[in-house]
């Protein structure tokens, strides 16, 4: 597994890099072969916030056979953030592997969805119009709606855009307020 460690607003020392690599490599034990986990990207971030104490953030993106898992944790100490991020990543990999094995055995269980914590949005001036502030690009591997729901849950997002393996169309799955899921398909 290739692990890349980079820093934003913080110098990445050799000890910090080796500690992060050691913690991320713990997920290897959940896979039979080294080819399952292609690579991991670890970003260590120092976030400045004048209103409250600065925070040290550890964020990892793990690429597994076309699936993407993300874990992000913050605290006042970078080593503590790495520890918490590693624990979160390990829980996500366990859940991913469990669901993958259930699906392979034909009995995908109806797991309760974990609700994302509400984020506090700061109101900006009302005369400012909304604008696109970030653009993301990603590969869209063909998959079933059930696989897309699994990916959405693993990423802890409220929606997921994917290419439907059956139709070849772009579809969207989303989490409904009642805890169930919705599927958006193009009209024919």
mmCIF file with all atom_site columns, N, CA, C and O in Angstrom, residues 81-125:
data_model
loop_
_atom_site.group_PDB
_atom_site.id
_atom_site.type_symbol
_atom_site.label_atom_id
_atom_site.label_alt_id
_atom_site.label_comp_id
_atom_site.label_asym_id
_atom_site.label_entity_id
_atom_site.label_seq_id
_atom_site.pdbx_PDB_ins_code
_atom_site.Cartn_x
_atom_site.Cartn_y
_atom_site.Cartn_z
_atom_site.occupancy
_atom_site.B_iso_or_equiv
_atom_site.pdbx_formal_charge
_atom_site.auth_seq_id
_atom_site.auth_comp_id
_atom_site.auth_asym_id
_atom_site.auth_atom_id
_atom_site.pdbx_PDB_model_num
ATOM 1   N N  . UNK A 1 81  ? -4.934  13.705  17.212 1.00 0.00 ? 81  UNK A N  1
ATOM 2   C CA . UNK A 1 81  ? -5.787  13.734  16.016 1.00 0.00 ? 81  UNK A CA 1
ATOM 3   C C  . UNK A 1 81  ? -5.517  12.521  15.136 1.00 0.00 ? 81  UNK A C  1
ATOM 4   O O  . UNK A 1 81  ? -6.442  11.909  14.607 1.00 0.00 ? 81  UNK A O  1
ATOM 5   N N  . UNK A 1 82  ? -4.237  12.159  14.971 1.00 0.00 ? 82  UNK A N  1
ATOM 6   C CA . UNK A 1 82  ? -3.874  10.985  14.169 1.00 0.00 ? 82  UNK A CA 1
ATOM 7   C C  . UNK A 1 82  ? -4.439  9.720   14.807 1.00 0.00 ? 82  UNK A C  1
ATOM 8   O O  . UNK A 1 82  ? -4.984  8.853   14.116 1.00 0.00 ? 82  UNK A O  1
ATOM 9   N N  . UNK A 1 83  ? -4.335  9.615   16.134 1.00 0.00 ? 83  UNK A N  1
ATOM 10  C CA . UNK A 1 83  ? -4.881  8.442   16.835 1.00 0.00 ? 83  UNK A CA 1
ATOM 11  C C  . UNK A 1 83  ? -6.384  8.317   16.612 1.00 0.00 ? 83  UNK A C  1
ATOM 12  O O  . UNK A 1 83  ? -6.887  7.240   16.279 1.00 0.00 ? 83  UNK A O  1
ATOM 13  N N  . UNK A 1 84  ? -7.106  9.417   16.804 1.00 0.00 ? 84  UNK A N  1
ATOM 14  C CA . UNK A 1 84  ? -8.560  9.403   16.645 1.00 0.00 ? 84  UNK A CA 1
ATOM 15  C C  . UNK A 1 84  ? -8.956  9.128   15.201 1.00 0.00 ? 84  UNK A C  1
ATOM 16  O O  . UNK A 1 84  ? -9.905  8.385   14.935 1.00 0.00 ? 84  UNK A O  1
ATOM 17  N N  . UNK A 1 85  ? -8.217  9.711   14.253 1.00 0.00 ? 85  UNK A N  1
ATOM 18  C CA . UNK A 1 85  ? -8.491  9.479   12.830 1.00 0.00 ? 85  UNK A CA 1
ATOM 19  C C  . UNK A 1 85  ? -8.261  8.010   12.486 1.00 0.00 ? 85  UNK A C  1
ATOM 20  O O  . UNK A 1 85  ? -9.035  7.395   11.767 1.00 0.00 ? 85  UNK A O  1
ATOM 21  N N  . UNK A 1 86  ? -7.194  7.438   13.025 1.00 0.00 ? 86  UNK A N  1
ATOM 22  C CA . UNK A 1 86  ? -6.879  6.040   12.767 1.00 0.00 ? 86  UNK A CA 1
ATOM 23  C C  . UNK A 1 86  ? -7.978  5.118   13.301 1.00 0.00 ? 86  UNK A C  1
ATOM 24  O O  . UNK A 1 86  ? -8.378  4.161   12.635 1.00 0.00 ? 86  UNK A O  1
ATOM 25  N N  . UNK A 1 87  ? -8.467  5.410   14.499 1.00 0.00 ? 87  UNK A N  1
ATOM 26  C CA . UNK A 1 87  ? -9.556  4.611   15.071 1.00 0.00 ? 87  UNK A CA 1
ATOM 27  C C  . UNK A 1 87  ? -10.811 4.709   14.214 1.00 0.00 ? 87  UNK A C  1
ATOM 28  O O  . UNK A 1 87  ? -11.487 3.713   13.953 1.00 0.00 ? 87  UNK A O  1
ATOM 29  N N  . UNK A 1 88  ? -11.120 5.914   13.759 1.00 0.00 ? 88  UNK A N  1
ATOM 30  C CA . UNK A 1 88  ? -12.301 6.123   12.914 1.00 0.00 ? 88  UNK A CA 1
ATOM 31  C C  . UNK A 1 88  ? -12.143 5.388   11.587 1.00 0.00 ? 88  UNK A C  1
ATOM 32  O O  . UNK A 1 88  ? -13.071 4.734   11.111 1.00 0.00 ? 88  UNK A O  1
ATOM 33  N N  . UNK A 1 89  ? -10.959 5.461   10.993 1.00 0.00 ? 89  UNK A N  1
ATOM 34  C CA . UNK A 1 89  ? -10.690 4.781   9.734  1.00 0.00 ? 89  UNK A CA 1
ATOM 35  C C  . UNK A 1 89  ? -10.831 3.266   9.901  1.00 0.00 ? 89  UNK A C  1
ATOM 36  O O  . UNK A 1 89  ? -11.410 2.587   9.056  1.00 0.00 ? 89  UNK A O  1
ATOM 37  N N  . UNK A 1 90  ? -10.329 2.760   11.005 1.00 0.00 ? 90  UNK A N  1
ATOM 38  C CA . UNK A 1 90  ? -10.424 1.324   11.267 1.00 0.00 ? 90  UNK A CA 1
ATOM 39  C C  . UNK A 1 90  ? -11.885 0.890   11.402 1.00 0.00 ? 90  UNK A C  1
ATOM 40  O O  . UNK A 1 90  ? -12.281 -0.147  10.865 1.00 0.00 ? 90  UNK A O  1
ATOM 41  N N  . UNK A 1 91  ? -12.702 1.687   12.083 1.00 0.00 ? 91  UNK A N  1
ATOM 42  C CA . UNK A 1 91  ? -14.135 1.367   12.199 1.00 0.00 ? 91  UNK A CA 1
ATOM 43  C C  . UNK A 1 91  ? -14.796 1.368   10.821 1.00 0.00 ? 91  UNK A C  1
ATOM 44  O O  . UNK A 1 91  ? -15.613 0.501   10.518 1.00 0.00 ? 91  UNK A O  1
ATOM 45  N N  . UNK A 1 92  ? -14.437 2.334   9.975  1.00 0.00 ? 92  UNK A N  1
ATOM 46  C CA . UNK A 1 92  ? -15.020 2.401   8.644  1.00 0.00 ? 92  UNK A CA 1
ATOM 47  C C  . UNK A 1 92  ? -14.614 1.196   7.792  1.00 0.00 ? 92  UNK A C  1
ATOM 48  O O  . UNK A 1 92  ? -15.426 0.639   7.059  1.00 0.00 ? 92  UNK A O  1
ATOM 49  N N  . UNK A 1 93  ? -13.349 0.795   7.891  1.00 0.00 ? 93  UNK A N  1
ATOM 50  C CA . UNK A 1 93  ? -12.881 -0.367  7.126  1.00 0.00 ? 93  UNK A CA 1
ATOM 51  C C  . UNK A 1 93  ? -13.581 -1.627  7.619  1.00 0.00 ? 93  UNK A C  1
ATOM 52  O O  . UNK A 1 93  ? -13.993 -2.469  6.812  1.00 0.00 ? 93  UNK A O  1
ATOM 53  N N  . UNK A 1 94  ? -13.753 -1.777  8.924  1.00 0.00 ? 94  UNK A N  1
ATOM 54  C CA . UNK A 1 94  ? -14.475 -2.938  9.458  1.00 0.00 ? 94  UNK A CA 1
ATOM 55  C C  . UNK A 1 94  ? -15.898 -2.975  8.919  1.00 0.00 ? 94  UNK A C  1
ATOM 56  O O  . UNK A 1 94  ? -16.390 -4.026  8.510  1.00 0.00 ? 94  UNK A O  1
ATOM 57  N N  . UNK A 1 95  ? -16.562 -1.817  8.920  1.00 0.00 ? 95  UNK A N  1
ATOM 58  C CA . UNK A 1 95  ? -17.936 -1.748  8.420  1.00 0.00 ? 95  UNK A CA 1
ATOM 59  C C  . UNK A 1 95  ? -17.968 -2.058  6.924  1.00 0.00 ? 95  UNK A C  1
ATOM 60  O O  . UNK A 1 95  ? -18.829 -2.809  6.446  1.00 0.00 ? 95  UNK A O  1
ATOM 61  N N  . UNK A 1 96  ? -17.023 -1.500  6.176  1.00 0.00 ? 96  UNK A N  1
ATOM 62  C CA . UNK A 1 96  ? -16.937 -1.751  4.738  1.00 0.00 ? 96  UNK A CA 1
ATOM 63  C C  . UNK A 1 96  ? -16.733 -3.239  4.463  1.00 0.00 ? 96  UNK A C  1
ATOM 64  O O  . UNK A 1 96  ? -17.432 -3.828  3.644  1.00 0.00 ? 96  UNK A O  1
ATOM 65  N N  . UNK A 1 97  ? -15.779 -3.847  5.150  1.00 0.00 ? 97  UNK A N  1
ATOM 66  C CA . UNK A 1 97  ? -15.496 -5.275  4.939  1.00 0.00 ? 97  UNK A CA 1
ATOM 67  C C  . UNK A 1 97  ? -16.679 -6.133  5.359  1.00 0.00 ? 97  UNK A C  1
ATOM 68  O O  . UNK A 1 97  ? -17.014 -7.117  4.696  1.00 0.00 ? 97  UNK A O  1
ATOM 69  N N  . UNK A 1 98  ? -17.336 -5.775  6.451  1.00 0.00 ? 98  UNK A N  1
ATOM 70  C CA . UNK A 1 98  ? -18.504 -6.534  6.897  1.00 0.00 ? 98  UNK A CA 1
ATOM 71  C C  . UNK A 1 98  ? -19.621 -6.496  5.878  1.00 0.00 ? 98  UNK A C  1
ATOM 72  O O  . UNK A 1 98  ? -20.221 -7.520  5.554  1.00 0.00 ? 98  UNK A O  1
ATOM 73  N N  . UNK A 1 99  ? -19.898 -5.309  5.351  1.00 0.00 ? 99  UNK A N  1
ATOM 74  C CA . UNK A 1 99  ? -20.957 -5.188  4.345  1.00 0.00 ? 99  UNK A CA 1
ATOM 75  C C  . UNK A 1 99  ? -20.558 -5.875  3.053  1.00 0.00 ? 99  UNK A C  1
ATOM 76  O O  . UNK A 1 99  ? -21.394 -6.469  2.376  1.00 0.00 ? 99  UNK A O  1
ATOM 77  N N  . UNK A 1 100 ? -19.280 -5.793  2.718  1.00 0.00 ? 100 UNK A N  1
ATOM 78  C CA . UNK A 1 100 ? -18.805 -6.443  1.497  1.00 0.00 ? 100 UNK A CA 1
ATOM 79  C C  . UNK A 1 100 ? -18.973 -7.962  1.620  1.00 0.00 ? 100 UNK A C  1
ATOM 80  O O  . UNK A 1 100 ? -19.455 -8.611  0.697  1.00 0.00 ? 100 UNK A O  1
ATOM 81  N N  . UNK A 1 101 ? -18.603 -8.511  2.763  1.00 0.00 ? 101 UNK A N  1
ATOM 82  C CA . UNK A 1 101 ? -18.747 -9.950  2.972  1.00 0.00 ? 101 UNK A CA 1
ATOM 83  C C  . UNK A 1 101 ? -20.212 -10.353 3.004  1.00 0.00 ? 101 UNK A C  1
ATOM 84  O O  . UNK A 1 101 ? -20.585 -11.389 2.456  1.00 0.00 ? 101 UNK A O  1
ATOM 85  N N  . UNK A 1 102 ? -21.069 -9.548  3.645  1.00 0.00 ? 102 UNK A N  1
ATOM 86  C CA . UNK A 1 102 ? -22.501 -9.833  3.660  1.00 0.00 ? 102 UNK A CA 1
ATOM 87  C C  . UNK A 1 102 ? -23.052 -9.866  2.240  1.00 0.00 ? 102 UNK A C  1
ATOM 88  O O  . UNK A 1 102 ? -23.840 -10.737 1.890  1.00 0.00 ? 102 UNK A O  1
ATOM 89  N N  . UNK A 1 103 ? -22.635 -8.903  1.414  1.00 0.00 ? 103 UNK A N  1
ATOM 90  C CA . UNK A 1 103 ? -23.126 -8.840  0.036  1.00 0.00 ? 103 UNK A CA 1
ATOM 91  C C  . UNK A 1 103 ? -22.636 -10.050 -0.754 1.00 0.00 ? 103 UNK A C  1
ATOM 92  O O  . UNK A 1 103 ? -23.368 -10.622 -1.545 1.00 0.00 ? 103 UNK A O  1
ATOM 93  N N  . UNK A 1 104 ? -21.376 -10.441 -0.524 1.00 0.00 ? 104 UNK A N  1
ATOM 94  C CA . UNK A 1 104 ? -20.851 -11.606 -1.238 1.00 0.00 ? 104 UNK A CA 1
ATOM 95  C C  . UNK A 1 104 ? -21.608 -12.870 -0.860 1.00 0.00 ? 104 UNK A C  1
ATOM 96  O O  . UNK A 1 104 ? -21.771 -13.772 -1.651 1.00 0.00 ? 104 UNK A O  1
ATOM 97  N N  . UNK A 1 105 ? -22.093 -12.906 0.367  1.00 0.00 ? 105 UNK A N  1
ATOM 98  C CA . UNK A 1 105 ? -22.833 -14.084 0.824  1.00 0.00 ? 105 UNK A CA 1
ATOM 99  C C  . UNK A 1 105 ? -24.337 -13.936 0.579  1.00 0.00 ? 105 UNK A C  1
ATOM 100 O O  . UNK A 1 105 ? -25.118 -14.744 1.028  1.00 0.00 ? 105 UNK A O  1
ATOM 101 N N  . UNK A 1 106 ? -24.734 -12.856 -0.089 1.00 0.00 ? 106 UNK A N  1
ATOM 102 C CA . UNK A 1 106 ? -26.117 -12.687 -0.487 1.00 0.00 ? 106 UNK A CA 1
ATOM 103 C C  . UNK A 1 106 ? -27.052 -12.251 0.617  1.00 0.00 ? 106 UNK A C  1
ATOM 104 O O  . UNK A 1 106 ? -28.251 -12.460 0.535  1.00 0.00 ? 106 UNK A O  1
ATOM 105 N N  . UNK A 1 107 ? -26.527 -11.653 1.641  1.00 0.00 ? 107 UNK A N  1
ATOM 106 C CA . UNK A 1 107 ? -27.416 -11.232 2.725  1.00 0.00 ? 107 UNK A CA 1
ATOM 107 C C  . UNK A 1 107 ? -27.010 -9.853  3.248  1.00 0.00 ? 107 UNK A C  1
ATOM 108 O O  . UNK A 1 107 ? -26.629 -9.704  4.402  1.00 0.00 ? 107 UNK A O  1
ATOM 109 N N  . UNK A 1 108 ? -27.170 -8.873  2.388  1.00 0.00 ? 108 UNK A N  1
ATOM 110 C CA . UNK A 1 108 ? -26.873 -7.496  2.777  1.00 0.00 ? 108 UNK A CA 1
ATOM 111 C C  . UNK A 1 108 ? -27.858 -7.085  3.857  1.00 0.00 ? 108 UNK A C  1
ATOM 112 O O  . UNK A 1 108 ? -29.052 -7.068  3.660  1.00 0.00 ? 108 UNK A O  1
ATOM 113 N N  . UNK A 1 109 ? -27.341 -6.798  5.010  1.00 0.00 ? 109 UNK A N  1
ATOM 114 C CA . UNK A 1 109 ? -28.187 -6.482  6.161  1.00 0.00 ? 109 UNK A CA 1
ATOM 115 C C  . UNK A 1 109 ? -28.620 -5.026  6.097  1.00 0.00 ? 109 UNK A C  1
ATOM 116 O O  . UNK A 1 109 ? -27.954 -4.181  5.551  1.00 0.00 ? 109 UNK A O  1
ATOM 117 N N  . UNK A 1 110 ? -29.736 -4.752  6.691  1.00 0.00 ? 110 UNK A N  1
ATOM 118 C CA . UNK A 1 110 ? -30.250 -3.390  6.725  1.00 0.00 ? 110 UNK A CA 1
ATOM 119 C C  . UNK A 1 110 ? -29.641 -2.683  7.932  1.00 0.00 ? 110 UNK A C  1
ATOM 120 O O  . UNK A 1 110 ? -30.191 -2.697  9.016  1.00 0.00 ? 110 UNK A O  1
ATOM 121 N N  . UNK A 1 111 ? -28.473 -2.102  7.718  1.00 0.00 ? 111 UNK A N  1
ATOM 122 C CA . UNK A 1 111 ? -27.780 -1.403  8.797  1.00 0.00 ? 111 UNK A CA 1
ATOM 123 C C  . UNK A 1 111 ? -28.432 -0.049  9.021  1.00 0.00 ? 111 UNK A C  1
ATOM 124 O O  . UNK A 1 111 ? -28.870 0.598   8.086  1.00 0.00 ? 111 UNK A O  1
ATOM 125 N N  . UNK A 1 112 ? -28.463 0.368   10.276 1.00 0.00 ? 112 UNK A N  1
ATOM 126 C CA . UNK A 1 112 ? -28.980 1.700   10.561 1.00 0.00 ? 112 UNK A CA 1
ATOM 127 C C  . UNK A 1 112 ? -28.000 2.719   10.027 1.00 0.00 ? 112 UNK A C  1
ATOM 128 O O  . UNK A 1 112 ? -26.804 2.578   10.160 1.00 0.00 ? 112 UNK A O  1
ATOM 129 N N  . UNK A 1 113 ? -28.528 3.749   9.439  1.00 0.00 ? 113 UNK A N  1
ATOM 130 C CA . UNK A 1 113 ? -27.644 4.789   8.915  1.00 0.00 ? 113 UNK A CA 1
ATOM 131 C C  . UNK A 1 113 ? -27.196 5.671   10.067 1.00 0.00 ? 113 UNK A C  1
ATOM 132 O O  . UNK A 1 113 ? -27.941 5.934   10.994 1.00 0.00 ? 113 UNK A O  1
ATOM 133 N N  . UNK A 1 114 ? -25.942 6.079   10.001 1.00 0.00 ? 114 UNK A N  1
ATOM 134 C CA . UNK A 1 114 ? -25.423 6.981   11.012 1.00 0.00 ? 114 UNK A CA 1
ATOM 135 C C  . UNK A 1 114 ? -25.648 8.391   10.517 1.00 0.00 ? 114 UNK A C  1
ATOM 136 O O  . UNK A 1 114 ? -25.242 8.754   9.429  1.00 0.00 ? 114 UNK A O  1
ATOM 137 N N  . UNK A 1 115 ? -26.331 9.144   11.317 1.00 0.00 ? 115 UNK A N  1
ATOM 138 C CA . UNK A 1 115 ? -26.642 10.524  10.936 1.00 0.00 ? 115 UNK A CA 1
ATOM 139 C C  . UNK A 1 115 ? -25.409 11.389  11.097 1.00 0.00 ? 115 UNK A C  1
ATOM 140 O O  . UNK A 1 115 ? -24.693 11.288  12.077 1.00 0.00 ? 115 UNK A O  1
ATOM 141 N N  . UNK A 1 116 ? -25.162 12.205  10.118 1.00 0.00 ? 116 UNK A N  1
ATOM 142 C CA . UNK A 1 116 ? -24.060 13.151  10.209 1.00 0.00 ? 116 UNK A CA 1
ATOM 143 C C  . UNK A 1 116 ? -24.449 14.235  11.203 1.00 0.00 ? 116 UNK A C  1
ATOM 144 O O  . UNK A 1 116 ? -25.607 14.630  11.296 1.00 0.00 ? 116 UNK A O  1
ATOM 145 N N  . UNK A 1 117 ? -23.486 14.688  11.989 1.00 0.00 ? 117 UNK A N  1
ATOM 146 C CA . UNK A 1 117 ? -23.769 15.745  12.939 1.00 0.00 ? 117 UNK A CA 1
ATOM 147 C C  . UNK A 1 117 ? -24.087 17.019  12.176 1.00 0.00 ? 117 UNK A C  1
ATOM 148 O O  . UNK A 1 117 ? -23.443 17.351  11.197 1.00 0.00 ? 117 UNK A O  1
ATOM 149 N N  . UNK A 1 118 ? -25.111 17.744  12.646 1.00 0.00 ? 118 UNK A N  1
ATOM 150 C CA . UNK A 1 118 ? -25.438 18.985  11.952 1.00 0.00 ? 118 UNK A CA 1
ATOM 151 C C  . UNK A 1 118 ? -24.286 19.974  12.044 1.00 0.00 ? 118 UNK A C  1
ATOM 152 O O  . UNK A 1 118 ? -23.645 20.088  13.076 1.00 0.00 ? 118 UNK A O  1
ATOM 153 N N  . UNK A 1 119 ? -24.044 20.643  10.955 1.00 0.00 ? 119 UNK A N  1
ATOM 154 C CA . UNK A 1 119 ? -22.971 21.620  10.939 1.00 0.00 ? 119 UNK A CA 1
ATOM 155 C C  . UNK A 1 119 ? -23.573 22.994  11.153 1.00 0.00 ? 119 UNK A C  1
ATOM 156 O O  . UNK A 1 119 ? -24.636 23.315  10.646 1.00 0.00 ? 119 UNK A O  1
ATOM 157 N N  . UNK A 1 120 ? -22.883 23.807  11.927 1.00 0.00 ? 120 UNK A N  1
ATOM 158 C CA . UNK A 1 120 ? -23.325 25.166  12.158 1.00 0.00 ? 120 UNK A CA 1
ATOM 159 C C  . UNK A 1 120 ? -22.916 26.010  10.970 1.00 0.00 ? 120 UNK A C  1
ATOM 160 O O  . UNK A 1 120 ? -21.747 26.064  10.623 1.00 0.00 ? 120 UNK A O  1
ATOM 161 N N  . UNK A 1 121 ? -23.872 26.642  10.336 1.00 0.00 ? 121 UNK A N  1
ATOM 162 C CA . UNK A 1 121 ? -23.589 27.485  9.191  1.00 0.00 ? 121 UNK A CA 1
ATOM 163 C C  . UNK A 1 121 ? -23.606 28.937  9.647  1.00 0.00 ? 121 UNK A C  1
ATOM 164 O O  . UNK A 1 121 ? -24.540 29.380  10.312 1.00 0.00 ? 121 UNK A O  1
ATOM 165 N N  . UNK A 1 122 ? -22.590 29.659  9.292  1.00 0.00 ? 122 UNK A N  1
ATOM 166 C CA . UNK A 1 122 ? -22.530 31.069  9.635  1.00 0.00 ? 122 UNK A CA 1
ATOM 167 C C  . UNK A 1 122 ? -23.228 31.867  8.552  1.00 0.00 ? 122 UNK A C  1
ATOM 168 O O  . UNK A 1 122 ? -22.961 31.709  7.362  1.00 0.00 ? 122 UNK A O  1
ATOM 169 N N  . UNK A 1 123 ? -24.141 32.737  8.955  1.00 0.00 ? 123 UNK A N  1
ATOM 170 C CA . UNK A 1 123 ? -24.859 33.567  7.985  1.00 0.00 ? 123 UNK A CA 1
ATOM 171 C C  . UNK A 1 123 ? -23.926 34.641  7.466  1.00 0.00 ? 123 UNK A C  1
ATOM 172 O O  . UNK A 1 123 ? -23.259 35.327  8.222  1.00 0.00 ? 123 UNK A O  1
ATOM 173 N N  . UNK A 1 124 ? -23.882 34.766  6.146  1.00 0.00 ? 124 UNK A N  1
ATOM 174 C CA . UNK A 1 124 ? -23.070 35.805  5.538  1.00 0.00 ? 124 UNK A CA 1
ATOM 175 C C  . UNK A 1 124 ? -23.977 36.985  5.234  1.00 0.00 ? 124 UNK A C  1
ATOM 176 O O  . UNK A 1 124 ? -25.191 36.922  5.421  1.00 0.00 ? 124 UNK A O  1
ATOM 177 N N  . UNK A 1 125 ? -23.384 38.035  4.760  1.00 0.00 ? 125 UNK A N  1
ATOM 178 C CA . UNK A 1 125 ? -24.184 39.201  4.402  1.00 0.00 ? 125 UNK A CA 1
ATOM 179 C C  . UNK A 1 125 ? -25.201 38.801  3.354  1.00 0.00 ? 125 UNK A C  1
ATOM 180 O O  . UNK A 1 125 ? -24.915 38.043  2.445  1.00 0.00 ? 125 UNK A O  1
#
